[in-house]
PDB file of C-alpha atoms in Angstrom:
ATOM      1  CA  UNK A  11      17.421  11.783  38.553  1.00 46.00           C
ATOM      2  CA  UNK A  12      16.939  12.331  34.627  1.00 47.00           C
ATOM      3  CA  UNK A  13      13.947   9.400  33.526  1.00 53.00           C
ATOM      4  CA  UNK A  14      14.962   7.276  30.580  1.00 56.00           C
ATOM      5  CA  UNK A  15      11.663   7.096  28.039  1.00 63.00           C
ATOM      6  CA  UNK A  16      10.047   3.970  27.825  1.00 80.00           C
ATOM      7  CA  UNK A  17      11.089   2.196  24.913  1.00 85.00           C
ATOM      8  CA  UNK A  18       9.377  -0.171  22.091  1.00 86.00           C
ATOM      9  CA  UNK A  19      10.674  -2.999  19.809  1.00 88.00           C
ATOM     10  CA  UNK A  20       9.533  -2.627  16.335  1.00 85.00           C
ATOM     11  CA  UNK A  21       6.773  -5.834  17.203  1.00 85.00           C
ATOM     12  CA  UNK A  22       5.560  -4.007  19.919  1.00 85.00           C
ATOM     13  CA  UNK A  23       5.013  -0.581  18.055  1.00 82.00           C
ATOM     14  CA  UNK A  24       3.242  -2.708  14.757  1.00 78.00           C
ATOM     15  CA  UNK A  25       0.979  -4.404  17.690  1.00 76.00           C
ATOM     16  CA  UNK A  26       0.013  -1.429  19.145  1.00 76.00           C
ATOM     17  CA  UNK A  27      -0.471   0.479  15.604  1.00 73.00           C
ATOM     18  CA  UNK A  28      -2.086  -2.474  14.035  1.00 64.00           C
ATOM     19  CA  UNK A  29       0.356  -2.189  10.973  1.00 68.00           C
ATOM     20  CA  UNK A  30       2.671  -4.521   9.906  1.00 71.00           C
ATOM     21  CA  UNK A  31       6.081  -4.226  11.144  1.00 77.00           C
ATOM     22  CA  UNK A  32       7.067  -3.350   7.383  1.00 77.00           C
ATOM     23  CA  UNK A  33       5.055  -0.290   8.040  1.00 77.00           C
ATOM     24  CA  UNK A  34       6.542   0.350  10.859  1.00 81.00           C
ATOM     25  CA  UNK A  35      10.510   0.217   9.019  1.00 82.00           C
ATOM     26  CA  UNK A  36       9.140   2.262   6.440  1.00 78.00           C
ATOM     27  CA  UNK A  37       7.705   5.051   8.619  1.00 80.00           C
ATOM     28  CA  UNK A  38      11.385   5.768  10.492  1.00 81.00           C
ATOM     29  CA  UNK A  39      12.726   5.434   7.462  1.00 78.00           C
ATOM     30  CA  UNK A  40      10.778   8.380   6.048  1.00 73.00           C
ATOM     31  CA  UNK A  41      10.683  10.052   9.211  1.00 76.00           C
ATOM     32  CA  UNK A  42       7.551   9.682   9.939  1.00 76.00           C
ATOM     33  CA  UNK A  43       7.964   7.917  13.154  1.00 80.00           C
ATOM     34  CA  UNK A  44      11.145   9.043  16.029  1.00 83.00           C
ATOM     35  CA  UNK A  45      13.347   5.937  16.300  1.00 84.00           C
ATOM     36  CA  UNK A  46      16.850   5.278  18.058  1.00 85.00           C
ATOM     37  CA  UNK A  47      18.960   2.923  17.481  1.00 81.00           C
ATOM     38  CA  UNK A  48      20.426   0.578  20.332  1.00 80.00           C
ATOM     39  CA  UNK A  49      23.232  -1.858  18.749  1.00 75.00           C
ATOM     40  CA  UNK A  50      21.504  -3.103  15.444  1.00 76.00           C
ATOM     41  CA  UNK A  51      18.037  -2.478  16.617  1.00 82.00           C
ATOM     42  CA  UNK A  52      15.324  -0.202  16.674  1.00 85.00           C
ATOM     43  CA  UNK A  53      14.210   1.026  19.261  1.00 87.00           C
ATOM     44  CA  UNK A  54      10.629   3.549  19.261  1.00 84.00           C
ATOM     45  CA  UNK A  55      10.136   6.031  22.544  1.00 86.00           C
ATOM     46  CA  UNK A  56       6.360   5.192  23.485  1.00 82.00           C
ATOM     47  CA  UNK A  57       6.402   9.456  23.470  1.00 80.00           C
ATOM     48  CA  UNK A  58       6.751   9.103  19.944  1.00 78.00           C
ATOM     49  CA  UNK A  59       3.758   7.062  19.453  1.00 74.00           C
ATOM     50  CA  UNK A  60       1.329   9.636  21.831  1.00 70.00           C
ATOM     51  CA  UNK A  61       2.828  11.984  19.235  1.00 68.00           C
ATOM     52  CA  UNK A  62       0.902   9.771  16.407  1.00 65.00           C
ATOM     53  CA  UNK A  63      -2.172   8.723  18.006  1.00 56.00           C
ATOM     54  CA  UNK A  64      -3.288  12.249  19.611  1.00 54.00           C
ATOM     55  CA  UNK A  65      -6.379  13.399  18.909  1.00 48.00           C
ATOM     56  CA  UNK A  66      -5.801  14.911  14.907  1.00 46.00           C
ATOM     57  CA  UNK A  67      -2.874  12.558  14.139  1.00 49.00           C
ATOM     58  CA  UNK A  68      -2.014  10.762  11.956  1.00 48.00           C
ATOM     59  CA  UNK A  69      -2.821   7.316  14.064  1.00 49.00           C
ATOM     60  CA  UNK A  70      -5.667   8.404  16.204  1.00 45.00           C
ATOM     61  CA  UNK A  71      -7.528   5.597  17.200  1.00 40.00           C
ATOM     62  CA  UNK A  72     -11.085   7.209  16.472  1.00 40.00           C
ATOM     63  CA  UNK A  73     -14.430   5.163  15.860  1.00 41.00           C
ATOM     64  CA  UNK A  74     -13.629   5.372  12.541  1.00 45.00           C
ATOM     65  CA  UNK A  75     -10.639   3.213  12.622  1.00 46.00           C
ATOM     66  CA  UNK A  76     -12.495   0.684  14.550  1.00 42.00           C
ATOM     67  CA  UNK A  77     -14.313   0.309  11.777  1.00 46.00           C
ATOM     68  CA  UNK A  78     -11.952   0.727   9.226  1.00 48.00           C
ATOM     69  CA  UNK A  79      -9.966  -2.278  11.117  1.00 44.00           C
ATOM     70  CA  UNK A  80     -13.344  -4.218  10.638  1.00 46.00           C
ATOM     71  CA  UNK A  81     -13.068  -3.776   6.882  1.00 51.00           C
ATOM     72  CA  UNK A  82      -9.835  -4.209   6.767  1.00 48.00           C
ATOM     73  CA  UNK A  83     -10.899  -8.132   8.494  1.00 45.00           C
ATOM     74  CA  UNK A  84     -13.974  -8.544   6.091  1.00 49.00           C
ATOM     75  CA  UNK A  85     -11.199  -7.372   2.807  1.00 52.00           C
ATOM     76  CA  UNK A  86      -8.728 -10.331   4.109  1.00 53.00           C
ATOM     77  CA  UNK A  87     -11.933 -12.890   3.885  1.00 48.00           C
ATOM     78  CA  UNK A  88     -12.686 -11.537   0.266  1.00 49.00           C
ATOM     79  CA  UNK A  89      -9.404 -12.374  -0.744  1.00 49.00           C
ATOM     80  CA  UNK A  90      -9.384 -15.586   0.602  1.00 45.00           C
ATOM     81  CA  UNK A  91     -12.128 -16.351  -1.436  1.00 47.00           C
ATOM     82  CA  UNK A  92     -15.087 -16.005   0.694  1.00 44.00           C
ATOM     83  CA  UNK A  93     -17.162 -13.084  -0.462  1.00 42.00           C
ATOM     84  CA  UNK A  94     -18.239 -11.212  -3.505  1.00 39.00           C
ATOM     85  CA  UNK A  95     -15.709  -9.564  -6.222  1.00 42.00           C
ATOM     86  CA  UNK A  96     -16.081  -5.796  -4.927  1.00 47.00           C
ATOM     87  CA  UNK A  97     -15.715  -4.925  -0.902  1.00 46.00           C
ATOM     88  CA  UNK A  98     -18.880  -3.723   0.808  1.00 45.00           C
ATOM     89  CA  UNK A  99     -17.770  -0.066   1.485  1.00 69.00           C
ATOM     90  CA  UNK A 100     -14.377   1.739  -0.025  1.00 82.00           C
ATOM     91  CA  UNK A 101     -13.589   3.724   2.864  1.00 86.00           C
ATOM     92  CA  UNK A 102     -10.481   5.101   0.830  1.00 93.00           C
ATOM     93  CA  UNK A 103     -10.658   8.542  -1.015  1.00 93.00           C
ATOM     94  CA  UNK A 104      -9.729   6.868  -4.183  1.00 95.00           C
ATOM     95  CA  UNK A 105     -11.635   4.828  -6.696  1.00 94.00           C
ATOM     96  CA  UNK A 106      -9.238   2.342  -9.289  1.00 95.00           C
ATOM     97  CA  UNK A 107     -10.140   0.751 -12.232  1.00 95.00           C
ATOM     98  CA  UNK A 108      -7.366  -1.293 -14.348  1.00 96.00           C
ATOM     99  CA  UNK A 109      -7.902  -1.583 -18.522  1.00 96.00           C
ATOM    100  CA  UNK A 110      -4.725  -3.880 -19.129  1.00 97.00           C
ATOM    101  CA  UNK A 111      -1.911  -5.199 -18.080  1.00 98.00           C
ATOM    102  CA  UNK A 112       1.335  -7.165 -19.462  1.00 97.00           C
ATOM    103  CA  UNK A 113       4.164  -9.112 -18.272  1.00 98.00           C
ATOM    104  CA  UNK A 114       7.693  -8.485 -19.106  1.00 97.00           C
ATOM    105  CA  UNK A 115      11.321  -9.245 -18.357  1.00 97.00           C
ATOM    106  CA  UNK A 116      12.205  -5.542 -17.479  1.00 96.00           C
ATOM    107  CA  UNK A 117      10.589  -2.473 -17.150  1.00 95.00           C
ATOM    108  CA  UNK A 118      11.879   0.955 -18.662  1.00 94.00           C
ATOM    109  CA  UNK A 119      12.662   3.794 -17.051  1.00 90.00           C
ATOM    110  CA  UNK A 120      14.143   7.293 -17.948  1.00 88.00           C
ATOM    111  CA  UNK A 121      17.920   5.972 -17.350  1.00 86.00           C
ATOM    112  CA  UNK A 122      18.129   2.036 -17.661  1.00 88.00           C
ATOM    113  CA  UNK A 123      16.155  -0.663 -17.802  1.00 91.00           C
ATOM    114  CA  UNK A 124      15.098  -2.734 -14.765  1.00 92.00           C
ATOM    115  CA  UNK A 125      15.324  -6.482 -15.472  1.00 94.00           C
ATOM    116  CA  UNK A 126      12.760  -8.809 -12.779  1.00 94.00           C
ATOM    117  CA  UNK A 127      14.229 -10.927  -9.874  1.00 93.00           C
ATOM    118  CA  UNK A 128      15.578 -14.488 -10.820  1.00 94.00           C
ATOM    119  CA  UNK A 129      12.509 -16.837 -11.200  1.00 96.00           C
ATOM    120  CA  UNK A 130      10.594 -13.438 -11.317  1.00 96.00           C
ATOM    121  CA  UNK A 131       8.775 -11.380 -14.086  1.00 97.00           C
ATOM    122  CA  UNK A 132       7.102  -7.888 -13.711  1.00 97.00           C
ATOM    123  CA  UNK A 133       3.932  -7.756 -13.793  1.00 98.00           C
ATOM    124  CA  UNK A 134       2.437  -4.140 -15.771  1.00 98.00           C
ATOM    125  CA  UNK A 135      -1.096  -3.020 -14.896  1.00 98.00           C
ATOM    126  CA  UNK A 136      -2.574   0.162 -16.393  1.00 97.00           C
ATOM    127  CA  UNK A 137      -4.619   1.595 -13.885  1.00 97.00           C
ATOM    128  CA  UNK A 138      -6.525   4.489 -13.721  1.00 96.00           C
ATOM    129  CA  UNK A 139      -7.152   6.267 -10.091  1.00 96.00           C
ATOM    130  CA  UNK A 140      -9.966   8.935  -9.200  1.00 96.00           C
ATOM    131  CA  UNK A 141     -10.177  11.198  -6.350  1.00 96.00           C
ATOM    132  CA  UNK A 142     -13.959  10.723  -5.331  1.00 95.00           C
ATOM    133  CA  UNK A 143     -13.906  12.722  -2.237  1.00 92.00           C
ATOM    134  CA  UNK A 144     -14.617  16.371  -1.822  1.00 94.00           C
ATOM    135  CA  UNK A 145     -11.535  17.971  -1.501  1.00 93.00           C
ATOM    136  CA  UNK A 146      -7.738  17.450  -2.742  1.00 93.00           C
ATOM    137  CA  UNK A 147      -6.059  14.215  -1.601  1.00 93.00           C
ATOM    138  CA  UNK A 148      -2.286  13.510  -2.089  1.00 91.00           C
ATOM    139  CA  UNK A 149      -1.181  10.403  -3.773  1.00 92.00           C
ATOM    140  CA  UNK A 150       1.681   9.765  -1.374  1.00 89.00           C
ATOM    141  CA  UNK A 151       3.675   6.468  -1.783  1.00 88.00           C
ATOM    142  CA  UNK A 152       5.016   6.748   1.709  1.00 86.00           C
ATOM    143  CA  UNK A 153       0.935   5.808   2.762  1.00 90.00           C
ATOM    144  CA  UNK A 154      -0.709   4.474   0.107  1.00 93.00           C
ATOM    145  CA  UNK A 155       0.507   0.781  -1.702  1.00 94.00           C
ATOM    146  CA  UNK A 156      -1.210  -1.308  -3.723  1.00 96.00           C
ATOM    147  CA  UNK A 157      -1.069  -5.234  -3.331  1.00 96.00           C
ATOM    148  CA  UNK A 158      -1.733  -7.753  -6.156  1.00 96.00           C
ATOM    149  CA  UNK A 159      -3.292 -10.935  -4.703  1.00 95.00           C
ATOM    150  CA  UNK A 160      -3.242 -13.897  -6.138  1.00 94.00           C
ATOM    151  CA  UNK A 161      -3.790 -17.887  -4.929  1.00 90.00           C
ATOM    152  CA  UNK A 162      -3.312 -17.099  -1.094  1.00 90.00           C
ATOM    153  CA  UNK A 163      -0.265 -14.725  -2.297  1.00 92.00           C
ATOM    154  CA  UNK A 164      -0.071 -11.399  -1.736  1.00 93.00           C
ATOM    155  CA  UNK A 165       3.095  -8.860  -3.972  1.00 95.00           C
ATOM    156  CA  UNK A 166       3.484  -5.015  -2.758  1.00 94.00           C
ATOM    157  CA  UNK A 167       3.582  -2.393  -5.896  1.00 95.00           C
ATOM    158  CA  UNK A 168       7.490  -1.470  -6.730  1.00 93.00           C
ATOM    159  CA  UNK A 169       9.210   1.246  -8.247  1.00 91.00           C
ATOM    160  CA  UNK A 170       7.445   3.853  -7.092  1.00 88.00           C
ATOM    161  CA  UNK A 171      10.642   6.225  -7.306  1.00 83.00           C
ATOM    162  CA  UNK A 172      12.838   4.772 -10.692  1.00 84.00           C
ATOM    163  CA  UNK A 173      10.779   7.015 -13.019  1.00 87.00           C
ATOM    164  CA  UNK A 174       9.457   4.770 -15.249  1.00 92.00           C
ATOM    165  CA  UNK A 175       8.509   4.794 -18.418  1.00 93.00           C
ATOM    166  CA  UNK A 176       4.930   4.877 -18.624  1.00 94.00           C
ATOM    167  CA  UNK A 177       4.104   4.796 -14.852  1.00 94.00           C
ATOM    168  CA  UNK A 178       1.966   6.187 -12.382  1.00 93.00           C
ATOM    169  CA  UNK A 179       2.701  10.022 -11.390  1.00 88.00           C
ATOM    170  CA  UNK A 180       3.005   9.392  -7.532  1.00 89.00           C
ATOM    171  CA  UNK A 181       3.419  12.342  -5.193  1.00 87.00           C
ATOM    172  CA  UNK A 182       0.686  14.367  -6.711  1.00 90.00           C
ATOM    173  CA  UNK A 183      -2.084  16.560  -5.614  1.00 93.00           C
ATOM    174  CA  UNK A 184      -5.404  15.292  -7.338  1.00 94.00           C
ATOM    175  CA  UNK A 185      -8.561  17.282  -7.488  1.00 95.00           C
ATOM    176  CA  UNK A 186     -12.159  16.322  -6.629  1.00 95.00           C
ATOM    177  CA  UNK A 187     -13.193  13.875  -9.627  1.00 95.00           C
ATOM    178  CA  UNK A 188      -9.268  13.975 -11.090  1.00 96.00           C
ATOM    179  CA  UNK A 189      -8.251  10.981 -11.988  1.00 95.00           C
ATOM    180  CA  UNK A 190      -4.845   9.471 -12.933  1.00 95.00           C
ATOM    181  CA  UNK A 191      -3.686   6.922 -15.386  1.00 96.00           C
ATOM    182  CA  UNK A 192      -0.758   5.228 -15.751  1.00 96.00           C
ATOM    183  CA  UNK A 193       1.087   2.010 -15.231  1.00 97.00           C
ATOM    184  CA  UNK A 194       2.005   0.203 -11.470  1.00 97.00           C
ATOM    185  CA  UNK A 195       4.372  -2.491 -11.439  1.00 97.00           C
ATOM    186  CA  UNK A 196       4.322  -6.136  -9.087  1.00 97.00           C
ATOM    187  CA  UNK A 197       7.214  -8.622  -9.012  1.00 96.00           C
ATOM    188  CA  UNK A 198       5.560 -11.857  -9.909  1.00 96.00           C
ATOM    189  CA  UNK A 199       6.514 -15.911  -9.587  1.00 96.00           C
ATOM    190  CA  UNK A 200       7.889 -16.151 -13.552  1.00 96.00           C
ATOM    191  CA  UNK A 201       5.202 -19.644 -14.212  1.00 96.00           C
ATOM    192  CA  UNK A 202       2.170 -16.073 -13.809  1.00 96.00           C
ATOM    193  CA  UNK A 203       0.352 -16.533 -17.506  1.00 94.00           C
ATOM    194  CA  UNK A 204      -2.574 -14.404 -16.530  1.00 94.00           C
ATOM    195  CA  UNK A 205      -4.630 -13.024 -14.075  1.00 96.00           C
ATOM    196  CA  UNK A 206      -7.686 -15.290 -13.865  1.00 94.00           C
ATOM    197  CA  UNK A 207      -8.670 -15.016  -9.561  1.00 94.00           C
ATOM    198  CA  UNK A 208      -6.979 -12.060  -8.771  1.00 96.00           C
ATOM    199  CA  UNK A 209      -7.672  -8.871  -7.183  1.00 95.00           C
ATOM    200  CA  UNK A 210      -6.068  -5.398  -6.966  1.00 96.00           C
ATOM    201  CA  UNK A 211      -5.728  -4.156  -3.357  1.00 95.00           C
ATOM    202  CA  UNK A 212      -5.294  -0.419  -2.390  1.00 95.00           C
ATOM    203  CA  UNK A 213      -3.917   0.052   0.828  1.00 92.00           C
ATOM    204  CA  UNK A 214      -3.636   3.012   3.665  1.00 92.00           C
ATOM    205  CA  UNK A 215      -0.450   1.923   5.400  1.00 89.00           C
ATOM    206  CA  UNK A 216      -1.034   4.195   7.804  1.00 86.00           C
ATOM    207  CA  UNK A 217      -4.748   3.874   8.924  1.00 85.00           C
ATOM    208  CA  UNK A 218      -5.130   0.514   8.057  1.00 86.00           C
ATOM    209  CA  UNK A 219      -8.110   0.828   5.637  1.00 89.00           C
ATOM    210  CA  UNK A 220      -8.222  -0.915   2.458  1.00 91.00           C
ATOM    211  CA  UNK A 221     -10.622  -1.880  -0.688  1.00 92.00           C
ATOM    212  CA  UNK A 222      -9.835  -4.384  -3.400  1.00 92.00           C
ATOM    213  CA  UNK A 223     -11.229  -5.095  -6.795  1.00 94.00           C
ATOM    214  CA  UNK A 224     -11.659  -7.990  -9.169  1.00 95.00           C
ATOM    215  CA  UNK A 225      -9.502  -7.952 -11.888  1.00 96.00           C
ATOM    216  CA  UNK A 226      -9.942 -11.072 -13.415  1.00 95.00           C
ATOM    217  CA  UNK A 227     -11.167 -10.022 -16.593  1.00 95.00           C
ATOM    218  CA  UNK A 228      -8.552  -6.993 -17.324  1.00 96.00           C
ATOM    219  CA  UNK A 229      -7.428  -8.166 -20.831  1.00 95.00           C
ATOM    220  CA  UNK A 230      -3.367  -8.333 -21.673  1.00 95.00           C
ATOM    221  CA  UNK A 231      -2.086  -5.981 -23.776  1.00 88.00           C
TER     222      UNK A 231
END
């Protein structure tokens, strides 16, 4: 008698991940992560996670994590408003450091324009981004995102793939002590005038570590 695989709601999966379930969409989505779908649900084999969290994957639940999940805790209280304007440790492979930033009713790309949301503006912010560990990292949208937090509020980096004029070259190879420039872009509440309290977050989707940085001071262009 054939065994049918045990299998996971997309809650269940984020839970035992400790991802959001956005993560978790976005990782069948690129493949990343063996779905099937039963009706107009997801469903994940638990097989497919022992795929991700065996020793070398991409999920493995070493010591490292453990702490990395510990940061990720301490980060949250930072943003809150409870601790000082740089984390403790950057755990990433990436340093960031923004120089300016705008806000506009579209942004330009290589084929048409791309007006903001209703009620919504975009938010431009010139970053740069070095590679400070030893060997060459890859500057992969489908793991890293960056998160602009603001008054309790919290907007995920966009259009990573609409070529935009000006933006930051994602799916890229950097060197040890490369660094990148170029602009990311936030959908923001349209009353935004400046950026006086917030903080830049760069994000691992993937193993959950995280650093921030205060970018209160970043003058408009």
């Amino acid at each position: 008698m054939e065994t049918r695989p045990e299998l996971l709601t997309i809650d269940e999966t984020a839970e035992f991940l400790r991802v959001s379930d956005k993560t978790v969409r976005r990782m069948i989505d690129d493949g990343r992560l063996k779905a099937v779908a039963i009706g107009r649900q997801w469903r994940i084999p638990r097989e497919a996670l022992a795929e991700l969290t065996r020793p070398g994957g991409d999920c493995h639940m070493t010591v490292k994590r453990c702490i990395s999940v510990v940061l990720v805790f301490v980060l949250g209280l930072f943003l809150a408003g409870c601790g000082p304007s740089k984390p403790l440790i950057n755990t990433l492979p990436w340093d960031v450091a923004a120089y300016s930033y705008e806000l506009a009713a579209e942004v330009a790309t290589t084929w048409r324009p791309v007006p903001a949301d209703p009620g919504y503006k975009w938010l431009v912010l010139e970053v740069a981004i070095a590679n400070k560990s030893s060997r060459s990292e890859r500057l992969n949208p489908f793991i890293y995102e960056f998160e602009f937090a603001l008054s309790g509020k919290r907007y995920v980096n966009q259009l990573v793939w609409d070529d935009t004029v000006g933006g930051l070259g994602w799916s890229r190879d950097v060197q040890p002590g490369q660094k990148v420039r170029g602009d990311i872009y936030f959908q923001v509440p349209a009353s935004l005038t400046g950026l006086s309290g917030a903080r830049l977050v760069m994000r691992d989707t993937i193993r959950g570590e995280a650093a921030g940085w205060d970018i209160s001071s970043v003058p408009q262009r």
